[in-house]
């Protein structure tokens, strides 16, 4: 292997390493920002879910966790859509 080939190989390794570090930093920043958004907007998100649950007839939404509430809302929407398709 000549010196130029070794130099090119090192250049590629540095480029790949730089890309991996950049992607890792961007992923970490994204995770941090999403977590921060959820913390600061938790009350608004919960209010919106309760409103949607009441609109779609989900029983006792106050006692459900957000994930379960989202799943029940999704299920209610799907059931309503299926019922509309059957009557059409």
mmCIF file with all atom_site columns, N, CA and C in Angstrom, residues 4-63:
data_model
loop_
_atom_site.group_PDB
_atom_site.id
_atom_site.type_symbol
_atom_site.label_atom_id
_atom_site.label_alt_id
_atom_site.label_comp_id
_atom_site.label_asym_id
_atom_site.label_entity_id
_atom_site.label_seq_id
_atom_site.pdbx_PDB_ins_code
_atom_site.Cartn_x
_atom_site.Cartn_y
_atom_site.Cartn_z
_atom_site.occupancy
_atom_site.B_iso_or_equiv
_atom_site.pdbx_formal_charge
_atom_site.auth_seq_id
_atom_site.auth_comp_id
_atom_site.auth_asym_id
_atom_site.auth_atom_id
_atom_site.pdbx_PDB_model_num
ATOM 1   N N  . UNK A 1 4  ? -0.060  7.400  -0.530 1.00 0.00 ? 4  UNK A N  1
ATOM 2   C CA . UNK A 1 4  ? -1.277  8.091  -0.980 1.00 0.00 ? 4  UNK A CA 1
ATOM 3   C C  . UNK A 1 4  ? -2.526  7.263  -0.690 1.00 0.00 ? 4  UNK A C  1
ATOM 4   N N  . UNK A 1 5  ? -2.434  5.949  -0.887 1.00 0.00 ? 5  UNK A N  1
ATOM 5   C CA . UNK A 1 5  ? -3.580  5.087  -0.592 1.00 0.00 ? 5  UNK A CA 1
ATOM 6   C C  . UNK A 1 5  ? -3.897  5.099  0.899  1.00 0.00 ? 5  UNK A C  1
ATOM 7   N N  . UNK A 1 6  ? -2.846  5.038  1.719  1.00 0.00 ? 6  UNK A N  1
ATOM 8   C CA . UNK A 1 6  ? -3.036  5.070  3.167  1.00 0.00 ? 6  UNK A CA 1
ATOM 9   C C  . UNK A 1 6  ? -3.635  6.406  3.597  1.00 0.00 ? 6  UNK A C  1
ATOM 10  N N  . UNK A 1 7  ? -3.180  7.474  2.973  1.00 0.00 ? 7  UNK A N  1
ATOM 11  C CA . UNK A 1 7  ? -3.706  8.803  3.292  1.00 0.00 ? 7  UNK A CA 1
ATOM 12  C C  . UNK A 1 7  ? -5.185  8.915  2.904  1.00 0.00 ? 7  UNK A C  1
ATOM 13  N N  . UNK A 1 8  ? -5.570  8.369  1.747  1.00 0.00 ? 8  UNK A N  1
ATOM 14  C CA . UNK A 1 8  ? -6.969  8.379  1.315  1.00 0.00 ? 8  UNK A CA 1
ATOM 15  C C  . UNK A 1 8  ? -7.836  7.558  2.262  1.00 0.00 ? 8  UNK A C  1
ATOM 16  N N  . UNK A 1 9  ? -7.308  6.409  2.697  1.00 0.00 ? 9  UNK A N  1
ATOM 17  C CA . UNK A 1 9  ? -8.051  5.551  3.618  1.00 0.00 ? 9  UNK A CA 1
ATOM 18  C C  . UNK A 1 9  ? -8.280  6.263  4.949  1.00 0.00 ? 9  UNK A C  1
ATOM 19  N N  . UNK A 1 10 ? -7.264  6.963  5.442  1.00 0.00 ? 10 UNK A N  1
ATOM 20  C CA . UNK A 1 10 ? -7.419  7.719  6.686  1.00 0.00 ? 10 UNK A CA 1
ATOM 21  C C  . UNK A 1 10 ? -8.428  8.847  6.506  1.00 0.00 ? 10 UNK A C  1
ATOM 22  N N  . UNK A 1 11 ? -8.435  9.468  5.344  1.00 0.00 ? 11 UNK A N  1
ATOM 23  C CA . UNK A 1 11 ? -9.395  10.538 5.068  1.00 0.00 ? 11 UNK A CA 1
ATOM 24  C C  . UNK A 1 11 ? -10.819 10.022 5.100  1.00 0.00 ? 11 UNK A C  1
ATOM 25  N N  . UNK A 1 12 ? -11.041 8.835  4.556  1.00 0.00 ? 12 UNK A N  1
ATOM 26  C CA . UNK A 1 12 ? -12.373 8.229  4.564  1.00 0.00 ? 12 UNK A CA 1
ATOM 27  C C  . UNK A 1 12 ? -12.778 7.881  5.996  1.00 0.00 ? 12 UNK A C  1
ATOM 28  N N  . UNK A 1 13 ? -11.841 7.330  6.770  1.00 0.00 ? 13 UNK A N  1
ATOM 29  C CA . UNK A 1 13 ? -12.136 6.988  8.163  1.00 0.00 ? 13 UNK A CA 1
ATOM 30  C C  . UNK A 1 13 ? -12.507 8.224  8.973  1.00 0.00 ? 13 UNK A C  1
ATOM 31  N N  . UNK A 1 14 ? -11.792 9.308  8.751  1.00 0.00 ? 14 UNK A N  1
ATOM 32  C CA . UNK A 1 14 ? -12.084 10.556 9.460  1.00 0.00 ? 14 UNK A CA 1
ATOM 33  C C  . UNK A 1 14 ? -13.462 11.075 9.061  1.00 0.00 ? 14 UNK A C  1
ATOM 34  N N  . UNK A 1 15 ? -13.797 10.992 7.782  1.00 0.00 ? 15 UNK A N  1
ATOM 35  C CA . UNK A 1 15 ? -15.105 11.445 7.304  1.00 0.00 ? 15 UNK A CA 1
ATOM 36  C C  . UNK A 1 15 ? -16.225 10.623 7.926  1.00 0.00 ? 15 UNK A C  1
ATOM 37  N N  . UNK A 1 16 ? -16.060 9.307  7.950  1.00 0.00 ? 16 UNK A N  1
ATOM 38  C CA . UNK A 1 16 ? -17.074 8.435  8.540  1.00 0.00 ? 16 UNK A CA 1
ATOM 39  C C  . UNK A 1 16 ? -17.206 8.716  10.035 1.00 0.00 ? 16 UNK A C  1
ATOM 40  N N  . UNK A 1 17 ? -16.100 8.867  10.723 1.00 0.00 ? 17 UNK A N  1
ATOM 41  C CA . UNK A 1 17 ? -16.130 9.165  12.152 1.00 0.00 ? 17 UNK A CA 1
ATOM 42  C C  . UNK A 1 17 ? -16.820 10.502 12.417 1.00 0.00 ? 17 UNK A C  1
ATOM 43  N N  . UNK A 1 18 ? -16.522 11.504 11.613 1.00 0.00 ? 18 UNK A N  1
ATOM 44  C CA . UNK A 1 18 ? -17.167 12.812 11.755 1.00 0.00 ? 18 UNK A CA 1
ATOM 45  C C  . UNK A 1 18 ? -18.669 12.700 11.543 1.00 0.00 ? 18 UNK A C  1
ATOM 46  N N  . UNK A 1 19 ? -19.081 11.932 10.545 1.00 0.00 ? 19 UNK A N  1
ATOM 47  C CA . UNK A 1 19 ? -20.510 11.748 10.275 1.00 0.00 ? 19 UNK A CA 1
ATOM 48  C C  . UNK A 1 19 ? -21.194 11.048 11.448 1.00 0.00 ? 19 UNK A C  1
ATOM 49  N N  . UNK A 1 20 ? -20.569 10.031 12.004 1.00 0.00 ? 20 UNK A N  1
ATOM 50  C CA . UNK A 1 20 ? -21.155 9.312  13.143 1.00 0.00 ? 20 UNK A CA 1
ATOM 51  C C  . UNK A 1 20 ? -21.281 10.204 14.373 1.00 0.00 ? 20 UNK A C  1
ATOM 52  N N  . UNK A 1 21 ? -20.259 10.992 14.634 1.00 0.00 ? 21 UNK A N  1
ATOM 53  C CA . UNK A 1 21 ? -20.311 11.907 15.779 1.00 0.00 ? 21 UNK A CA 1
ATOM 54  C C  . UNK A 1 21 ? -21.417 12.938 15.572 1.00 0.00 ? 21 UNK A C  1
ATOM 55  N N  . UNK A 1 22 ? -21.523 13.472 14.362 1.00 0.00 ? 22 UNK A N  1
ATOM 56  C CA . UNK A 1 22 ? -22.564 14.456 14.054 1.00 0.00 ? 22 UNK A CA 1
ATOM 57  C C  . UNK A 1 22 ? -23.947 13.856 14.245 1.00 0.00 ? 22 UNK A C  1
ATOM 58  N N  . UNK A 1 23 ? -24.173 12.647 13.734 1.00 0.00 ? 23 UNK A N  1
ATOM 59  C CA . UNK A 1 23 ? -25.473 11.994 13.889 1.00 0.00 ? 23 UNK A CA 1
ATOM 60  C C  . UNK A 1 23 ? -25.795 11.721 15.355 1.00 0.00 ? 23 UNK A C  1
ATOM 61  N N  . UNK A 1 24 ? -24.802 11.315 16.119 1.00 0.00 ? 24 UNK A N  1
ATOM 62  C CA . UNK A 1 24 ? -25.005 11.056 17.543 1.00 0.00 ? 24 UNK A CA 1
ATOM 63  C C  . UNK A 1 24 ? -25.394 12.331 18.281 1.00 0.00 ? 24 UNK A C  1
ATOM 64  N N  . UNK A 1 25 ? -24.714 13.420 17.986 1.00 0.00 ? 25 UNK A N  1
ATOM 65  C CA . UNK A 1 25 ? -25.026 14.700 18.628 1.00 0.00 ? 25 UNK A CA 1
ATOM 66  C C  . UNK A 1 25 ? -26.427 15.159 18.242 1.00 0.00 ? 25 UNK A C  1
ATOM 67  N N  . UNK A 1 26 ? -26.782 15.041 16.973 1.00 0.00 ? 26 UNK A N  1
ATOM 68  C CA . UNK A 1 26 ? -28.120 15.440 16.526 1.00 0.00 ? 26 UNK A CA 1
ATOM 69  C C  . UNK A 1 26 ? -29.205 14.583 17.175 1.00 0.00 ? 26 UNK A C  1
ATOM 70  N N  . UNK A 1 27 ? -28.960 13.283 17.296 1.00 0.00 ? 27 UNK A N  1
ATOM 71  C CA . UNK A 1 27 ? -29.934 12.401 17.947 1.00 0.00 ? 27 UNK A CA 1
ATOM 72  C C  . UNK A 1 27 ? -30.101 12.783 19.416 1.00 0.00 ? 27 UNK A C  1
ATOM 73  N N  . UNK A 1 28 ? -29.012 13.037 20.092 1.00 0.00 ? 28 UNK A N  1
ATOM 74  C CA . UNK A 1 28 ? -29.077 13.450 21.497 1.00 0.00 ? 28 UNK A CA 1
ATOM 75  C C  . UNK A 1 28 ? -29.825 14.762 21.669 1.00 0.00 ? 28 UNK A C  1
ATOM 76  N N  . UNK A 1 29 ? -29.548 15.724 20.800 1.00 0.00 ? 29 UNK A N  1
ATOM 77  C CA . UNK A 1 29 ? -30.245 17.011 20.868 1.00 0.00 ? 29 UNK A CA 1
ATOM 78  C C  . UNK A 1 29 ? -31.733 16.840 20.608 1.00 0.00 ? 29 UNK A C  1
ATOM 79  N N  . UNK A 1 30 ? -32.087 15.995 19.657 1.00 0.00 ? 30 UNK A N  1
ATOM 80  C CA . UNK A 1 30 ? -33.505 15.754 19.356 1.00 0.00 ? 30 UNK A CA 1
ATOM 81  C C  . UNK A 1 30 ? -34.219 15.132 20.548 1.00 0.00 ? 30 UNK A C  1
ATOM 82  N N  . UNK A 1 31 ? -33.602 14.146 21.162 1.00 0.00 ? 31 UNK A N  1
ATOM 83  C CA . UNK A 1 31 ? -34.198 13.490 22.331 1.00 0.00 ? 31 UNK A CA 1
ATOM 84  C C  . UNK A 1 31 ? -34.393 14.502 23.460 1.00 0.00 ? 31 UNK A C  1
ATOM 85  N N  . UNK A 1 32 ? -33.390 15.335 23.684 1.00 0.00 ? 32 UNK A N  1
ATOM 86  C CA . UNK A 1 32 ? -33.484 16.352 24.728 1.00 0.00 ? 32 UNK A CA 1
ATOM 87  C C  . UNK A 1 32 ? -34.623 17.330 24.446 1.00 0.00 ? 32 UNK A C  1
ATOM 88  N N  . UNK A 1 33 ? -34.727 17.803 23.214 1.00 0.00 ? 33 UNK A N  1
ATOM 89  C CA . UNK A 1 33 ? -35.764 18.778 22.872 1.00 0.00 ? 33 UNK A CA 1
ATOM 90  C C  . UNK A 1 33 ? -37.164 18.188 22.970 1.00 0.00 ? 33 UNK A C  1
ATOM 91  N N  . UNK A 1 34 ? -37.333 16.943 22.562 1.00 0.00 ? 34 UNK A N  1
ATOM 92  C CA . UNK A 1 34 ? -38.646 16.295 22.674 1.00 0.00 ? 34 UNK A CA 1
ATOM 93  C C  . UNK A 1 34 ? -39.028 16.132 24.142 1.00 0.00 ? 34 UNK A C  1
ATOM 94  N N  . UNK A 1 35 ? -38.086 15.704 24.966 1.00 0.00 ? 35 UNK A N  1
ATOM 95  C CA . UNK A 1 35 ? -38.362 15.544 26.398 1.00 0.00 ? 35 UNK A CA 1
ATOM 96  C C  . UNK A 1 35 ? -38.710 16.888 27.033 1.00 0.00 ? 35 UNK A C  1
ATOM 97  N N  . UNK A 1 36 ? -37.991 17.932 26.666 1.00 0.00 ? 36 UNK A N  1
ATOM 98  C CA . UNK A 1 36 ? -38.264 19.269 27.195 1.00 0.00 ? 36 UNK A CA 1
ATOM 99  C C  . UNK A 1 36 ? -39.642 19.743 26.760 1.00 0.00 ? 36 UNK A C  1
ATOM 100 N N  . UNK A 1 37 ? -39.997 19.520 25.502 1.00 0.00 ? 37 UNK A N  1
ATOM 101 C CA . UNK A 1 37 ? -41.310 19.917 24.991 1.00 0.00 ? 37 UNK A CA 1
ATOM 102 C C  . UNK A 1 37 ? -42.421 19.203 25.756 1.00 0.00 ? 37 UNK A C  1
ATOM 103 N N  . UNK A 1 38 ? -42.248 17.913 25.966 1.00 0.00 ? 38 UNK A N  1
ATOM 104 C CA . UNK A 1 38 ? -43.277 17.148 26.681 1.00 0.00 ? 38 UNK A CA 1
ATOM 105 C C  . UNK A 1 38 ? -43.437 17.622 28.116 1.00 0.00 ? 38 UNK A C  1
ATOM 106 N N  . UNK A 1 39 ? -42.324 17.956 28.762 1.00 0.00 ? 39 UNK A N  1
ATOM 107 C CA . UNK A 1 39 ? -42.408 18.450 30.142 1.00 0.00 ? 39 UNK A CA 1
ATOM 108 C C  . UNK A 1 39 ? -43.130 19.791 30.199 1.00 0.00 ? 39 UNK A C  1
ATOM 109 N N  . UNK A 1 40 ? -42.781 20.702 29.304 1.00 0.00 ? 40 UNK A N  1
ATOM 110 C CA . UNK A 1 40 ? -43.337 22.050 29.369 1.00 0.00 ? 40 UNK A CA 1
ATOM 111 C C  . UNK A 1 40 ? -44.768 22.115 28.854 1.00 0.00 ? 40 UNK A C  1
ATOM 112 N N  . UNK A 1 41 ? -45.165 21.175 28.026 1.00 0.00 ? 41 UNK A N  1
ATOM 113 C CA . UNK A 1 41 ? -46.503 21.216 27.448 1.00 0.00 ? 41 UNK A CA 1
ATOM 114 C C  . UNK A 1 41 ? -47.391 20.062 27.914 1.00 0.00 ? 41 UNK A C  1
ATOM 115 N N  . UNK A 1 42 ? -47.018 19.417 28.990 1.00 0.00 ? 42 UNK A N  1
ATOM 116 C CA . UNK A 1 42 ? -47.766 18.245 29.462 1.00 0.00 ? 42 UNK A CA 1
ATOM 117 C C  . UNK A 1 42 ? -49.222 18.582 29.766 1.00 0.00 ? 42 UNK A C  1
ATOM 118 N N  . UNK A 1 43 ? -49.466 19.728 30.389 1.00 0.00 ? 43 UNK A N  1
ATOM 119 C CA . UNK A 1 43 ? -50.844 20.097 30.738 1.00 0.00 ? 43 UNK A CA 1
ATOM 120 C C  . UNK A 1 43 ? -51.678 20.338 29.483 1.00 0.00 ? 43 UNK A C  1
ATOM 121 N N  . UNK A 1 44 ? -51.090 21.010 28.504 1.00 0.00 ? 44 UNK A N  1
ATOM 122 C CA . UNK A 1 44 ? -51.821 21.277 27.256 1.00 0.00 ? 44 UNK A CA 1
ATOM 123 C C  . UNK A 1 44 ? -52.107 19.980 26.504 1.00 0.00 ? 44 UNK A C  1
ATOM 124 N N  . UNK A 1 45 ? -51.137 19.083 26.496 1.00 0.00 ? 45 UNK A N  1
ATOM 125 C CA . UNK A 1 45 ? -51.317 17.792 25.824 1.00 0.00 ? 45 UNK A CA 1
ATOM 126 C C  . UNK A 1 45 ? -52.433 17.016 26.512 1.00 0.00 ? 45 UNK A C  1
ATOM 127 N N  . UNK A 1 46 ? -52.424 16.995 27.841 1.00 0.00 ? 46 UNK A N  1
ATOM 128 C CA . UNK A 1 46 ? -53.450 16.264 28.596 1.00 0.00 ? 46 UNK A CA 1
ATOM 129 C C  . UNK A 1 46 ? -54.838 16.865 28.350 1.00 0.00 ? 46 UNK A C  1
ATOM 130 N N  . UNK A 1 47 ? -54.934 18.203 28.358 1.00 0.00 ? 47 UNK A N  1
ATOM 131 C CA . UNK A 1 47 ? -56.203 18.879 28.078 1.00 0.00 ? 47 UNK A CA 1
ATOM 132 C C  . UNK A 1 47 ? -56.742 18.493 26.711 1.00 0.00 ? 47 UNK A C  1
ATOM 133 N N  . UNK A 1 48 ? -55.867 18.495 25.732 1.00 0.00 ? 48 UNK A N  1
ATOM 134 C CA . UNK A 1 48 ? -56.269 18.148 24.369 1.00 0.00 ? 48 UNK A CA 1
ATOM 135 C C  . UNK A 1 48 ? -56.761 16.705 24.298 1.00 0.00 ? 48 UNK A C  1
ATOM 136 N N  . UNK A 1 49 ? -56.064 15.804 24.979 1.00 0.00 ? 49 UNK A N  1
ATOM 137 C CA . UNK A 1 49 ? -56.477 14.401 24.978 1.00 0.00 ? 49 UNK A CA 1
ATOM 138 C C  . UNK A 1 49 ? -57.833 14.218 25.659 1.00 0.00 ? 49 UNK A C  1
ATOM 139 N N  . UNK A 1 50 ? -58.054 14.918 26.775 1.00 0.00 ? 50 UNK A N  1
ATOM 140 C CA . UNK A 1 50 ? -59.341 14.819 27.479 1.00 0.00 ? 50 UNK A CA 1
ATOM 141 C C  . UNK A 1 50 ? -60.463 15.332 26.573 1.00 0.00 ? 50 UNK A C  1
ATOM 142 N N  . UNK A 1 51 ? -60.212 16.449 25.892 1.00 0.00 ? 51 UNK A N  1
ATOM 143 C CA . UNK A 1 51 ? -61.212 17.017 24.987 1.00 0.00 ? 51 UNK A CA 1
ATOM 144 C C  . UNK A 1 51 ? -61.546 16.040 23.862 1.00 0.00 ? 51 UNK A C  1
ATOM 145 N N  . UNK A 1 52 ? -60.507 15.436 23.265 1.00 0.00 ? 52 UNK A N  1
ATOM 146 C CA . UNK A 1 52 ? -60.723 14.455 22.197 1.00 0.00 ? 52 UNK A CA 1
ATOM 147 C C  . UNK A 1 52 ? -61.466 13.230 22.720 1.00 0.00 ? 52 UNK A C  1
ATOM 148 N N  . UNK A 1 53 ? -61.117 12.794 23.930 1.00 0.00 ? 53 UNK A N  1
ATOM 149 C CA . UNK A 1 53 ? -61.768 11.616 24.513 1.00 0.00 ? 53 UNK A CA 1
ATOM 150 C C  . UNK A 1 53 ? -63.252 11.879 24.722 1.00 0.00 ? 53 UNK A C  1
ATOM 151 N N  . UNK A 1 54 ? -63.580 13.044 25.237 1.00 0.00 ? 54 UNK A N  1
ATOM 152 C CA . UNK A 1 54 ? -64.991 13.388 25.439 1.00 0.00 ? 54 UNK A CA 1
ATOM 153 C C  . UNK A 1 54 ? -65.726 13.476 24.105 1.00 0.00 ? 54 UNK A C  1
ATOM 154 N N  . UNK A 1 55 ? -65.065 14.017 23.101 1.00 0.00 ? 55 UNK A N  1
ATOM 155 C CA . UNK A 1 55 ? -65.670 14.140 21.770 1.00 0.00 ? 55 UNK A CA 1
ATOM 156 C C  . UNK A 1 55 ? -65.987 12.770 21.178 1.00 0.00 ? 55 UNK A C  1
ATOM 157 N N  . UNK A 1 56 ? -65.103 11.804 21.411 1.00 0.00 ? 56 UNK A N  1
ATOM 158 C CA . UNK A 1 56 ? -65.257 10.472 20.820 1.00 0.00 ? 56 UNK A CA 1
ATOM 159 C C  . UNK A 1 56 ? -65.909 9.468  21.763 1.00 0.00 ? 56 UNK A C  1
ATOM 160 N N  . UNK A 1 57 ? -66.351 9.927  22.928 1.00 0.00 ? 57 UNK A N  1
ATOM 161 C CA . UNK A 1 57 ? -67.102 9.066  23.834 1.00 0.00 ? 57 UNK A CA 1
ATOM 162 C C  . UNK A 1 57 ? -66.280 8.043  24.591 1.00 0.00 ? 57 UNK A C  1
ATOM 163 N N  . UNK A 1 58 ? -65.028 8.354  24.890 1.00 0.00 ? 58 UNK A N  1
ATOM 164 C CA . UNK A 1 58 ? -64.192 7.439  25.678 1.00 0.00 ? 58 UNK A CA 1
ATOM 165 C C  . UNK A 1 58 ? -64.591 7.581  27.147 1.00 0.00 ? 58 UNK A C  1
ATOM 166 N N  . UNK A 1 59 ? -64.862 6.455  27.801 1.00 0.00 ? 59 UNK A N  1
ATOM 167 C CA . UNK A 1 59 ? -65.341 6.464  29.190 1.00 0.00 ? 59 UNK A CA 1
ATOM 168 C C  . UNK A 1 59 ? -64.215 6.800  30.162 1.00 0.00 ? 59 UNK A C  1
ATOM 169 N N  . UNK A 1 60 ? -64.517 7.625  31.155 1.00 0.00 ? 60 UNK A N  1
ATOM 170 C CA . UNK A 1 60 ? -63.636 8.066  32.252 1.00 0.00 ? 60 UNK A CA 1
ATOM 171 C C  . UNK A 1 60 ? -62.199 8.337  31.809 1.00 0.00 ? 60 UNK A C  1
ATOM 172 N N  . UNK A 1 61 ? -61.991 9.346  30.957 1.00 0.00 ? 61 UNK A N  1
ATOM 173 C CA . UNK A 1 61 ? -60.641 9.632  30.473 1.00 0.00 ? 61 UNK A CA 1
ATOM 174 C C  . UNK A 1 61 ? -59.700 10.167 31.549 1.00 0.00 ? 61 UNK A C  1
ATOM 175 N N  . UNK A 1 62 ? -60.245 10.740 32.632 1.00 0.00 ? 62 UNK A N  1
ATOM 176 C CA . UNK A 1 62 ? -59.389 11.323 33.665 1.00 0.00 ? 62 UNK A CA 1
ATOM 177 C C  . UNK A 1 62 ? -58.550 10.274 34.384 1.00 0.00 ? 62 UNK A C  1
ATOM 178 N N  . UNK A 1 63 ? -59.050 9.044  34.456 1.00 0.00 ? 63 UNK A N  1
ATOM 179 C CA . UNK A 1 63 ? -58.329 8.008  35.197 1.00 0.00 ? 63 UNK A CA 1
ATOM 180 C C  . UNK A 1 63 ? -57.289 7.278  34.346 1.00 0.00 ? 63 UNK A C  1
#
